[in-house]
Short mmCIF file of C-alpha atoms and ligand atoms in Angstrom, two decimals:
data_model
loop_
_atom_site.label_atom_id
_atom_site.label_comp_id
_atom_site.label_asym_id
_atom_site.label_seq_id
_atom_site.Cartn_x
_atom_site.Cartn_y
_atom_site.Cartn_z
CA MET A 206 14.05 -0.61 4.78
CA ILE A 207 14.04 2.95 6.57
CA GLN A 208 16.50 5.10 5.51
CA LEU A 209 18.03 8.56 7.53
CA ILE A 210 16.71 11.65 7.59
CA LYS A 211 17.45 14.26 5.08
CA GLY A 212 20.08 16.12 6.89
CA PHE A 213 20.54 13.72 9.71
CA ARG A 214 23.93 12.24 9.78
CA ASP A 215 25.62 8.70 11.48
CA ILE A 216 29.06 9.06 12.89
CA LEU A 217 30.38 5.74 12.37
CA PRO A 218 32.83 3.61 15.09
CA ASP A 219 35.31 5.46 11.94
CA GLU A 220 34.89 8.86 13.23
CA ALA A 221 33.36 8.69 16.16
CA GLY A 222 36.75 7.50 17.60
CA LEU A 223 38.36 10.86 16.54
CA TRP A 224 35.54 13.13 17.52
CA ARG A 225 36.04 11.60 21.17
CA GLN A 226 39.17 12.77 21.32
CA VAL A 227 38.16 16.29 19.64
CA GLU A 228 35.32 16.55 22.77
CA MET A 229 38.05 15.34 24.60
CA MET A 230 40.72 17.98 23.80
CA ALA A 231 37.93 20.64 24.08
CA ALA A 232 36.65 19.55 27.31
CA ASP A 233 40.52 19.42 29.42
CA ILE A 234 41.55 22.98 27.81
CA PHE A 235 37.97 24.59 28.36
CA SER A 236 38.63 23.07 32.05
CA GLY A 237 41.71 24.57 31.92
CA PHE A 238 40.32 27.98 31.73
CA GLY A 239 38.26 27.48 34.32
CA PHE A 240 35.00 26.08 33.08
CA LEU A 241 32.50 23.83 34.35
CA GLU A 242 30.10 21.73 32.33
CA MET A 243 27.15 21.87 32.39
CA ARG A 244 24.35 19.18 29.99
CA PRO A 245 20.87 21.40 29.49
CA PRO A 246 18.54 18.97 27.58
CA VAL A 247 17.51 18.62 23.91
CA MET A 248 14.48 20.12 24.19
CA GLU A 249 12.64 23.23 25.56
CA LYS A 250 9.25 25.18 25.65
CA ALA A 251 9.28 26.86 22.40
CA ASP A 252 9.03 30.19 23.97
CA LEU A 253 12.58 29.96 25.36
CA PHE A 254 13.85 30.16 21.63
CA LYS A 255 11.68 32.61 20.19
CA ARG A 256 12.20 34.88 22.96
CA SER A 257 16.04 34.79 23.21
CA ILE A 258 17.05 34.30 19.41
CA GLY A 259 13.91 36.75 17.79
CA GLU A 260 10.72 36.23 16.01
CA HIS A 261 12.19 37.64 13.12
CA THR A 262 15.34 35.15 13.16
CA ASP A 263 15.95 33.10 9.64
CA ILE A 264 16.53 30.45 12.64
CA VAL A 265 13.28 30.95 14.00
CA GLU A 266 11.22 32.29 10.95
CA LYS A 267 11.82 28.84 9.13
CA GLU A 268 14.68 25.90 10.97
CA MET A 269 12.95 25.23 14.49
CA TYR A 270 11.64 21.44 15.12
CA THR A 271 8.40 23.11 17.24
CA PHE A 272 5.30 20.86 17.27
CA ALA A 273 2.85 20.16 19.98
CA ASP A 274 3.86 17.03 21.98
CA ARG A 275 0.51 14.22 23.08
CA GLY A 276 -0.04 17.29 25.61
CA GLY A 277 0.01 19.73 23.95
CA ASP A 278 3.18 21.81 24.82
CA VAL A 279 4.55 23.38 22.32
CA VAL A 280 8.14 22.50 22.08
CA THR A 281 10.93 22.37 20.59
CA LEU A 282 14.37 20.55 19.82
CA ARG A 283 17.06 23.05 20.54
CA PRO A 284 18.82 25.08 17.63
CA GLU A 285 21.15 26.81 19.60
CA ALA A 286 22.20 26.41 23.53
CA THR A 287 23.03 29.65 24.96
CA ALA A 288 19.49 29.61 25.65
CA SER A 289 18.91 27.17 27.53
CA VAL A 290 22.00 27.45 29.40
CA VAL A 291 20.38 30.88 30.25
CA ARG A 292 17.10 29.32 31.29
CA ALA A 293 19.73 26.86 33.66
CA TYR A 294 21.30 29.32 35.05
CA ILE A 295 18.05 32.01 35.78
CA GLN A 296 15.70 28.54 37.10
CA HIS A 297 18.83 27.00 39.48
CA LYS A 298 19.62 30.57 40.53
CA LEU A 299 23.20 29.71 39.74
CA TYR A 300 24.39 33.93 39.61
CA ASN A 301 23.83 33.62 43.84
CA THR A 302 26.89 31.87 43.58
CA ALA A 303 29.99 34.76 43.65
CA GLY A 304 31.76 35.96 41.07
CA VAL A 305 32.22 34.58 37.78
CA GLN A 306 30.82 32.10 36.81
CA LYS A 307 31.92 29.43 33.34
CA PHE A 308 30.53 27.00 32.18
CA TYR A 309 30.68 24.22 28.63
CA THR A 310 28.70 22.10 26.93
CA ILE A 311 29.19 20.23 24.42
CA GLY A 312 25.85 18.08 21.97
CA PRO A 313 24.01 18.11 19.74
CA MET A 314 21.46 20.88 17.78
CA PHE A 315 18.69 20.97 15.49
CA ARG A 316 17.92 23.15 12.43
CA ARG A 317 15.68 23.06 9.32
CA GLU A 318 18.21 24.34 7.35
CA ARG A 319 18.69 23.06 3.53
CA PRO A 320 21.37 20.43 4.02
CA GLN A 321 24.41 20.97 2.39
CA LYS A 322 28.11 20.12 2.85
CA GLY A 323 28.90 21.20 6.19
CA ARG A 324 25.26 22.00 6.69
CA TYR A 325 23.23 19.21 8.58
CA ARG A 326 19.67 18.99 10.22
CA GLN A 327 20.84 17.81 13.49
CA PHE A 328 24.95 19.00 13.65
CA HIS A 329 26.98 19.19 17.48
CA GLN A 330 28.02 21.81 18.95
CA VAL A 331 30.12 22.65 21.72
CA ASN A 332 29.70 26.29 23.66
CA ALA A 333 31.14 28.47 26.02
CA GLU A 334 29.03 30.56 27.72
CA VAL A 335 30.40 33.14 30.83
CA PHE A 336 28.61 35.53 32.96
CA GLY A 337 28.53 37.59 35.51
CA THR A 338 31.21 40.17 33.81
CA ALA A 339 31.20 42.85 31.65
CA SER A 340 34.49 43.43 30.99
CA PRO A 341 37.09 43.06 27.49
CA TYR A 342 39.05 41.06 29.03
CA MET A 343 36.51 38.43 29.20
CA ASP A 344 35.90 38.38 25.39
CA VAL A 345 39.95 38.56 24.89
CA GLN A 346 39.94 35.72 27.23
CA LEU A 347 37.85 33.80 24.88
CA VAL A 348 38.73 34.26 22.35
CA PHE A 349 42.02 33.57 23.49
CA MET A 350 40.81 30.23 24.86
CA LEU A 351 38.91 29.51 21.23
CA THR A 352 42.22 29.57 19.13
CA THR A 353 44.08 27.39 22.02
CA PHE A 354 41.93 25.00 21.26
CA PHE A 355 42.53 25.18 17.77
CA ASP A 356 46.05 25.87 18.25
CA ALA A 357 46.03 22.41 19.71
CA LEU A 358 44.04 20.84 16.66
CA ALA A 359 47.36 21.96 14.49
CA LEU A 360 44.49 23.85 12.40
CA LYS A 361 45.66 26.44 9.49
CA ASN A 362 44.09 29.00 7.82
CA LEU A 363 41.60 29.71 10.37
CA THR A 364 40.95 34.36 10.39
CA VAL A 365 39.07 35.62 13.98
CA HIS A 366 36.79 38.02 12.27
CA ILE A 367 35.16 40.94 14.92
CA ASN A 368 32.90 43.34 14.72
CA SER A 369 30.38 45.38 17.61
CA LEU A 370 27.05 45.84 17.36
CA GLY A 371 26.98 48.72 19.96
CA CYS A 372 24.31 48.64 22.69
CA SER A 373 20.47 49.57 22.96
CA GLU A 374 21.83 52.78 23.20
CA CYS A 375 23.16 53.24 19.76
CA ARG A 376 22.09 50.31 17.77
CA PRO A 377 19.57 52.05 16.91
CA LEU A 378 19.91 55.21 15.71
CA PHE A 379 22.53 52.71 13.82
CA ARG A 380 19.82 50.25 12.40
CA GLU A 381 17.51 53.59 11.47
CA ARG A 382 20.46 54.67 9.21
CA LEU A 383 20.71 51.44 7.66
CA CYS A 384 16.83 50.85 7.12
CA SER A 385 16.96 54.13 5.02
CA PHE A 386 20.02 53.19 3.39
CA LEU A 387 18.49 50.17 2.76
CA GLU A 388 14.90 51.60 1.04
CA GLU A 389 17.27 53.98 -1.16
CA ASN A 390 18.74 50.60 -2.58
CA ARG A 391 15.87 48.27 -1.81
CA LEU A 392 16.01 47.54 -6.37
CA ASN A 393 19.32 45.78 -5.90
CA LEU A 394 18.45 43.68 -3.35
CA CYS A 395 17.46 39.47 -3.32
CA ASN A 396 14.19 38.98 -2.52
CA ASP A 397 14.96 37.47 1.22
CA CYS A 398 16.51 41.05 1.97
CA LYS A 399 13.69 43.32 0.81
CA ARG A 400 11.42 41.26 3.51
CA ARG A 401 14.53 41.45 6.14
CA ILE A 402 14.75 45.96 5.37
CA ASP A 403 11.35 45.77 7.99
CA ARG A 404 12.18 42.84 9.68
CA ASN A 405 15.79 42.58 10.91
CA PRO A 406 17.99 44.71 9.21
CA LEU A 407 20.90 44.41 10.09
CA ARG A 408 21.24 40.44 8.45
CA VAL A 409 21.53 41.95 5.36
CA LEU A 410 24.41 43.12 5.28
CA ASP A 411 25.12 39.15 5.90
CA CYS A 412 23.37 37.82 2.75
CA LYS A 413 26.11 36.32 0.33
CA VAL A 414 23.95 36.91 -2.40
CA ASP A 415 26.47 38.83 -4.47
CA THR A 416 24.30 41.31 -6.03
CA CYS A 417 23.41 42.23 -2.43
CA ARG A 418 26.52 42.38 -1.22
CA GLN A 419 27.07 45.02 -3.93
CA ALA A 420 24.36 47.07 -2.35
CA THR A 421 25.62 47.28 0.99
CA LYS A 422 28.92 48.22 -0.37
CA ASP A 423 28.99 51.72 0.44
CA ALA A 424 26.14 51.10 3.31
CA PRO A 425 26.74 52.40 6.38
CA ALA A 426 29.24 50.81 9.03
CA ILE A 427 28.08 50.00 13.33
CA THR A 428 31.50 51.19 14.83
CA ASP A 429 30.85 54.51 12.90
CA PHE A 430 27.73 54.52 15.31
CA LEU A 431 29.29 53.06 19.03
CA CYS A 432 28.61 55.13 21.59
CA SER A 433 31.49 56.35 24.00
CA ASP A 434 31.23 53.29 26.52
CA CYS A 435 30.53 50.47 23.67
CA ALA A 436 33.19 52.01 21.28
CA GLY A 437 35.99 51.81 23.96
CA HIS A 438 34.95 48.63 24.79
CA PHE A 439 35.80 47.56 21.71
CA GLU A 440 38.73 49.38 21.09
CA GLN A 441 40.11 47.85 24.49
CA VAL A 442 39.01 44.20 23.25
CA THR A 443 41.44 44.38 20.16
CA GLY A 444 44.27 46.37 21.72
CA LEU A 445 43.80 43.24 23.99
CA LEU A 446 43.74 40.78 21.15
CA THR A 447 46.50 42.72 19.63
CA GLU A 448 48.42 42.53 22.78
CA LEU A 449 48.25 39.41 23.72
CA GLY A 450 49.28 38.16 18.88
CA VAL A 451 45.63 36.71 18.84
CA GLY A 452 45.37 37.76 14.92
CA PHE A 453 42.66 39.14 13.67
CA GLU A 454 40.11 41.17 10.98
CA LEU A 455 37.49 43.95 11.44
CA ASP A 456 34.70 42.81 9.93
CA ARG A 457 32.47 45.39 9.66
CA ARG A 458 29.43 43.56 7.79
CA LEU A 459 29.29 40.48 10.91
CA VAL A 460 26.15 40.65 12.45
CA ARG A 461 25.44 36.77 13.41
CA GLY A 462 21.73 35.40 13.02
CA LEU A 463 20.49 35.79 16.51
CA ASP A 464 19.28 38.96 18.25
CA TYR A 465 20.26 38.54 20.86
CA TYR A 466 23.62 39.83 20.87
CA THR A 467 25.31 43.37 21.78
CA ARG A 468 28.58 44.32 21.23
CA THR A 469 31.54 42.22 20.75
CA THR A 470 30.88 39.30 18.25
CA PHE A 471 32.82 36.90 16.80
CA GLU A 472 33.44 34.60 14.26
CA VAL A 473 36.08 32.25 13.33
CA ARG A 474 36.54 31.45 9.70
CA THR A 475 38.36 28.63 7.33
CA ASP A 476 38.95 28.68 3.73
CA MET A 477 39.47 25.08 3.57
CA LEU A 478 35.57 24.09 3.22
CA GLY A 479 33.88 25.76 0.77
CA ALA A 480 30.57 27.85 1.53
CA GLN A 481 30.18 26.56 4.35
CA SER A 482 33.03 28.46 6.09
CA ALA A 483 32.89 29.84 9.36
CA VAL A 484 33.68 26.98 12.16
CA ALA A 485 32.85 28.73 15.65
CA GLY A 486 30.71 32.58 15.99
CA GLY A 487 30.17 34.28 19.72
CA GLY A 488 29.83 37.50 21.45
CA ARG A 489 28.67 39.63 23.93
CA TYR A 490 24.47 38.94 24.53
CA ASP A 491 24.76 41.63 27.75
CA ASN A 492 21.21 41.78 27.82
CA LEU A 493 19.67 38.31 27.32
CA VAL A 494 19.71 37.06 31.10
CA LYS A 495 17.65 39.87 32.04
CA MET A 496 15.11 39.50 29.12
CA LEU A 497 14.32 36.07 30.18
CA GLY A 498 14.00 36.85 33.67
CA GLY A 499 16.75 36.60 34.94
CA PRO A 500 19.07 39.67 37.31
CA ASP A 501 20.93 41.86 34.82
CA VAL A 502 23.83 39.73 34.17
CA PRO A 503 26.14 40.37 31.64
CA ALA A 504 27.20 37.68 29.84
CA VAL A 505 29.30 36.42 26.72
CA GLY A 506 29.91 32.60 25.19
CA PHE A 507 30.84 31.18 22.26
CA ALA A 508 29.63 28.07 19.58
CA VAL A 509 32.03 26.05 17.66
CA GLY A 510 30.64 23.55 15.24
CA PHE A 511 31.82 20.50 15.19
CA GLU A 512 30.76 18.36 11.90
CA ARG A 513 33.06 21.44 10.92
CA LEU A 514 35.67 21.23 13.16
CA MET A 515 35.82 17.94 12.00
CA GLU A 516 36.87 18.06 8.65
CA LEU A 517 38.85 20.33 9.03
CA VAL A 518 40.90 18.15 12.23
CA GLU A 519 40.78 15.39 9.46
CA LEU A 520 42.45 17.64 6.47
CA ALA A 521 45.38 18.67 9.17
CA GLY A 522 45.50 15.40 10.44
CA SER A 523 46.93 16.59 13.59
CA VAL A 524 45.40 13.95 16.25
CA PRO A 525 45.73 10.53 16.66
CA CYS A 526 43.22 8.40 16.63
CA GLY A 527 43.79 6.97 20.01
CA THR A 528 46.26 4.68 20.75
CA GLU A 529 45.89 0.95 18.96
CA ARG A 530 44.86 -1.21 21.30
CA PRO A 531 46.84 -5.00 21.31
CA ARG A 532 43.66 -6.87 19.76
CA VAL A 533 43.92 -10.45 21.57
CA PHE A 534 41.87 -13.87 19.21
CA MET A 535 41.67 -16.46 21.32
CA ALA A 536 41.26 -19.94 19.33
CA ALA A 537 39.77 -22.51 21.23
CA LEU A 538 39.78 -26.54 20.09
CA GLY A 539 37.43 -28.27 21.43
CA GLU A 540 34.60 -27.44 24.52
CA LYS A 541 36.91 -27.53 27.40
CA ALA A 542 39.56 -25.22 25.79
CA ARG A 543 36.56 -23.14 25.17
CA SER A 544 35.40 -22.75 28.24
CA ILE A 545 39.30 -21.82 29.98
CA ALA A 546 38.80 -19.29 26.66
CA PHE A 547 36.14 -17.70 27.86
CA LYS A 548 37.05 -17.01 31.14
CA TRP A 549 40.53 -15.47 29.36
CA LEU A 550 38.78 -13.38 27.80
CA CYS A 551 35.75 -12.20 29.74
CA GLU A 552 39.70 -11.59 32.24
CA LEU A 553 41.26 -9.68 28.98
CA ASN A 554 37.59 -7.48 28.82
CA ARG A 555 38.01 -6.05 32.10
CA GLU A 556 41.40 -5.56 31.99
CA GLY A 557 40.89 -3.33 29.49
CA VAL A 558 42.30 -5.52 26.77
CA PRO A 559 39.95 -6.54 23.21
CA ALA A 560 40.15 -9.94 23.35
CA GLU A 561 38.05 -12.01 21.52
CA MET A 562 37.17 -15.28 20.40
CA CYS A 563 35.09 -17.49 18.07
CA MET A 564 31.29 -18.97 20.61
CA GLU A 565 30.61 -21.77 17.93
CA GLU A 566 32.44 -24.11 16.94
CA ARG A 567 34.82 -24.14 14.44
CA GLY A 568 38.10 -25.59 13.25
CA LEU A 569 41.02 -23.57 13.21
CA LYS A 570 41.64 -22.12 10.37
CA SER A 571 38.65 -21.06 10.31
CA GLN A 572 39.25 -19.34 13.35
CA MET A 573 42.24 -17.40 12.32
CA LYS A 574 40.12 -16.21 9.14
CA GLN A 575 38.25 -14.86 11.48
CA ALA A 576 40.96 -13.27 13.78
CA ASP A 577 42.34 -11.72 10.17
CA LYS A 578 39.34 -10.23 9.97
CA TRP A 579 38.83 -8.77 13.52
CA ASN A 580 42.64 -7.30 12.66
CA ALA A 581 44.35 -9.20 15.93
CA THR A 582 47.01 -8.06 17.04
CA HIS A 583 47.60 -11.59 18.12
CA VAL A 584 46.12 -15.08 18.49
CA ALA A 585 46.09 -17.61 21.37
CA ILE A 586 45.88 -21.13 20.47
CA VAL A 587 44.21 -23.28 23.48
CA GLY A 588 43.12 -26.41 22.43
CA ASP A 589 43.64 -30.50 23.70
CA ALA A 590 47.07 -31.21 23.26
CA GLU A 591 47.98 -27.78 24.72
CA ILE A 592 45.61 -27.83 27.68
CA GLU A 593 47.91 -31.51 27.79
CA SER A 594 51.21 -29.94 27.69
CA GLY A 595 50.42 -27.01 30.37
CA ASN A 596 51.65 -24.20 27.88
CA ILE A 597 49.39 -22.60 25.11
CA ILE A 598 50.99 -21.35 22.15
CA LEU A 599 50.57 -17.39 21.39
CA ARG A 600 51.20 -15.50 18.02
CA ASN A 601 52.43 -12.32 17.22
CA MET A 602 49.91 -11.44 13.47
CA ASN A 603 52.73 -8.71 12.43
CA THR A 604 56.05 -10.26 13.36
CA LYS A 605 54.20 -13.85 13.31
CA GLN A 606 56.50 -15.16 16.09
CA GLN A 607 55.13 -16.72 18.01
CA GLU A 608 56.05 -18.56 21.91
CA GLU A 609 54.92 -20.74 24.13
CA LEU A 610 52.80 -19.64 27.60
CA PRO A 611 52.37 -21.87 30.90
CA LEU A 612 48.30 -22.24 31.10
CA ASP A 613 48.73 -22.13 34.74
CA LYS A 614 49.90 -18.98 34.77
CA MET A 615 47.06 -17.81 32.78
CA PRO A 616 45.78 -14.77 31.64
CA GLU A 617 48.13 -12.32 33.84
CA CYS A 618 51.31 -14.04 31.54
CA LEU A 619 49.30 -13.38 28.93
CA GLY A 620 49.03 -10.03 29.29
CA ARG A 621 52.64 -9.69 30.15
CA ALA A 622 53.43 -11.82 26.81
CA ILE A 623 51.35 -9.26 24.48
CA SER A 624 52.53 -5.77 25.48
CA ARG A 625 56.40 -8.11 24.74
CA LEU A 626 55.61 -9.74 21.66
P1 LIG B 232 25.60 29.38 15.24
O1 LIG B 232 25.10 29.08 16.68
O2 LIG B 232 24.70 29.71 13.98
O3 LIG B 232 26.56 30.49 15.60
O4 LIG B 232 26.77 28.58 14.97
C1 LIG B 232 27.55 28.50 15.39
C2 LIG B 232 28.68 27.19 14.35
O5 LIG B 232 28.13 26.19 14.83
C3 LIG B 232 28.81 27.97 12.99
O6 LIG B 232 30.18 28.72 13.50
C4 LIG B 232 28.69 26.53 12.60
O7 LIG B 232 30.32 25.87 12.67
C5 LIG B 232 28.05 25.80 13.34
N1 LIG B 232 26.76 24.90 12.56
C6 LIG B 232 25.92 26.41 12.52
N2 LIG B 232 24.53 25.63 11.79
C7 LIG B 232 25.17 24.85 11.20
C8 LIG B 232 24.37 23.18 10.58
N3 LIG B 232 23.21 23.36 10.37
N4 LIG B 232 24.99 22.47 10.78
C9 LIG B 232 26.36 22.48 10.97
N5 LIG B 232 27.25 23.22 10.95
C10 LIG B 232 26.53 24.15 12.05
#
C-alpha cells in the first residue's frame, strides 16, 4: 500500500471541522482589522525565495522543495507566504491604491525539515502583511491583532517575545562586533554555528544547543547598537504595547530565520508544546519590496503556525467543533417507499439537513443498525403500511420518542418535527 510522504499529514474529518472553525475566526477577526484576503499560488520561481529569505538561511540552504519542472523552469513549493504576497503586491501594482494595504492569506507551506512533533514538511500558516507604513503604531496593531485572535481562542500561557533587528545603518556594526565575539568563542560553538559565523552570524544567537547558548551568554546585544531612528521606533513600540496592556518580554536573542527582517521582530511562544514552542512569528521587512523590484515601501507582517495553534486550541477546548445538526436517516421498506424517501432526502439535503438512506434493499433491522452507526439523531420510517395509512413514523434516537407525520405534508413537516422532537 502506498503510504503518506514522511513529514506530511492527513487532516481527517475529526480535526478538519475544528480547523475550519478556527480559520473562519481568523478571517473574521482579521477582516475586522481591515485586512483583505489574498490567495497566492503554492509554487513560485525558486529565485523569489532565494532572494527574499536569503541564500544563507537554513530554509534556502537545506529545506526548500526546489526542482526543475518538465519545461526546465526551476520552481519551489513555497516555504513561507510573505515573499509571494510581496511578489503579487508588486506584480499587480497594488501599491497604486492609496493608503496602507493590509492582506491576509491562509494555506500550506513546505519545508523539508526533520519531522517531529509540531514540525512537519507540509504545514499551514495564516499570514498577515501590511504595506505602506513605517509607523510603530502598525507594528503594535499587528501584535494586538494577534493577541486578540489568541484571546478569542482562550489560549493561555502565551508570551510575546520582542526585539529590534535594526536597519542597514546600524546592523552592520553590530554584525561586525558579533562576528569578532563569535570568533573568540569559536571553539565552544557547535559545527553548524561555526559555519554560521561567516554566513549568517545572527542565527548563532538563536541556536538551541546548550553549549552555544552558554557560549553566547555575554554576546553583544543588537539593542545596544541601534541607530537613533531604530532606537526611537523600538521605544515607541514597547511603550504603545504597554499602554495597550499587551504583555511582552524583551528578548535580545530573538533574530528569526529569515534575512529580510528589519527593526521590530516578535514571536509568540507557549510552554505547552515542548521543544516547538513558537506559535507565531513576524516583524518588519522595510527593504523587501524594493529588493524584489518594487517601490520603496515599508512593510510588516506575521505568520501563525496552524498545526501548533490547533494543538493549543484542542488543549484549551474552547472552540466548539461546529453546532450539532440533526441527522436524519430515512428507513424505507419496499421500492415505492424508497423512491419517496429518496426524494425527501434530496430536499432535506438541499435545505442543509444531513440525511442518509440505505440505497440497497435491506430489512428494517439492518437499516436501524446503519442509522445507529451513522449516529442518526432521527429515523423516519416509510413502508407500504405507512403509505397506505398516509402517515410516516419519526423516531428520535436519543429520547426514543416517536410521532406520526402526515405523508402528504412532507418534507416540510419532517423538517419542523426534527427541530421539535
Ligand atoms: P516562520 O515562517 O519560520 O517564521 O514560522 C512561523 C510559524 O510557523 C512558526 O512560529 C511555527 O508556528 C510555524 N512553523 C514553521 N515551521 C513549521 C513546521 N515545519 N511545521 C509546523 N509549523 C511550522
